[in-house]
Amino acid sequence: MMVNSFLEVEAKFAVGEHTPVPDLTVLPEVATVADTKKHNLSAIYYDTRDLRLTHAKVTLRRRTGGADDGWHLKLPGDGGRLELSAELTEPVDGEFVVPEELRAQIRSIVRDYELMPIAQVDNNRTESLLADDSGQPVAEFCDDRVTAWSLLPGGQQTSWREWEIELSGRLAGTEEGAAIISAATTRLISAGARKSASPSKLRAALGDSLEEAQLPDYLTPHDDPDSPAAAVVNALKANRDKLVAYDPKVRRDEWDSVHQMRVATRELRSHLQTFDGVLAGEQVEHILAELKVLAGMLGSARDAEVVEERFAWLIDADDSGLISEEDKNHILGTINNEYQRAHRRIVLGLDSQRYLSLLKDLDQLLADPPVVEPTEDDEAPQEMDEVMGEHLDQAYAKLRKRHKKAVRNWDNPELSLHQREEYFHDMRKAAKKLRYAAEAVSSATGLKTRRIYKACKQMQSVLGDFQDSVTSRNKLQAMAAADARRGRDTFALGLLYQREREIGLQALRDYDDAYDRITSAYRRLRKKKK
């Protein structure tokens, strides 16, 4: 089935029953009302029993009537909402089934839970196409008279009128489009409208019945919101939400989505490891192991993605004239094929029961965290600042230990280049963990960890550049070995390898300064803690 997508940028307004529509040709870019049509629309909205989609600000509906009847899925996006659509489907055993192409986009949210009707929204729409002086669409203005029913327990029928202006695809997400929306807001409010109190027709349809509905387990409030355990759970939930949000973006292969989902996975692991002693047990160990598998799967594609970008940059920057067009196409084509294979493996992994079980386990941990309870021999419970501060100290101690090992062995002739570089990779991971810990401590306590956070971020940048160079070099070496076995000339790969070696050494020149910033920030925090 064909799935279409576009960025939806719109503004909604509540308006009185008899308020006339103002002249909209005064808006920027708008020269005429090119066409006006009337539609009778009827939409059934679907969600799980505990409204997982609604809480994630996602809407799924089956709508009939109008020019775009079909299944519509709306997801949060940058600068607007991403709408995906699929054709209407015939019922199966008397029930309509969500097309698999759309269900895949929300699988990380709904898992194996049943999708059921939660609201019906009927709409008598007057739709006006606003065009520029060349006849190109600028926006659609809709005058909607809505009757809606909440199908949740205690739901009621409601009716209202609203105006809606939506930018055309070519203007969505642009400065020109933002100016049109701003001018339209001023114009419509001046005509008697007001900004809609509800973000969507679905929210307005659900009304008070939304507040009475069952909450998803991962939104269960913690028993003691001021405890260290609650602080850790809040940090875990933020990254759990990020993981789930990037799942559909990874499936669509959006730029940087694999990287961001991998970051969320690593942050989850880091928090669980850093705050071991606040939460612990077999449940935590199992989740740590599964997150490591997920991070590895994402890492294969991410490494190929980084390498492909670096290869393109290295080749474009080459001024020797020794890399032919054939070499360029071969090198970039080889690494792109590797990324595509890795991405297909990711999608298969995201559809697996193992991955869905991991998400379920994460939700269960958030709902009922395995808090380490004090024993009779323990002293009185510590304050949150003290507990979180101790975990920050542990993360810093680990970073110092890895720093000493990396620096001490950099010139060790008994170690291979790979082994010596791996110590700096371990140092980068320690800086990440300290940064994540500083972020969690800051959000949960009065400790000011911003300097540590920024210093660790700088270290990550330094060692990230270094590690990207190492990863690129390793791939060049592997490609050269494969090409040599096939009798292909490897001179261009060797040329790029040596340039990457120089780039890596250049990145390490900023290492000492980055480390000094971390130790300085940590000493300042210790003085304030005393």
PDB file of C-alpha atoms in Angstrom, residues 372-383 386-387 390:
ATOM      1  CA  VAL A 372      17.201  -0.660  46.733  1.00  0.00           C
ATOM      2  CA  GLU A 373      15.656  -0.658  50.202  1.00  0.00           C
ATOM      3  CA  PRO A 374      17.829   0.099  53.260  1.00  0.00           C
ATOM      4  CA  THR A 375      18.519  -2.772  55.653  1.00  0.00           C
ATOM      5  CA  GLU A 376      18.401  -2.666  59.432  1.00  0.00           C
ATOM      6  CA  ASP A 377      22.184  -2.215  59.513  1.00  0.00           C
ATOM      7  CA  ASP A 378      22.090   0.836  57.257  1.00  0.00           C
ATOM      8  CA  GLU A 379      22.372   4.303  58.690  1.00  0.00           C
ATOM      9  CA  ALA A 380      19.536   6.820  58.482  1.00  0.00           C
ATOM     10  CA  PRO A 381      18.404   7.528  54.885  1.00  0.00           C
ATOM     11  CA  GLN A 382      20.559  10.089  53.114  1.00  0.00           C
ATOM     12  CA  GLU A 383      19.244  13.273  51.604  1.00  0.00           C
ATOM     13  CA  GLU A 386      23.987  13.503  49.206  1.00  0.00           C
ATOM     14  CA  VAL A 387      22.967  10.308  47.377  1.00  0.00           C
ATOM     15  CA  GLU A 390      27.983  10.340  45.694  1.00  0.00           C
TER      16      GLU A 390
END
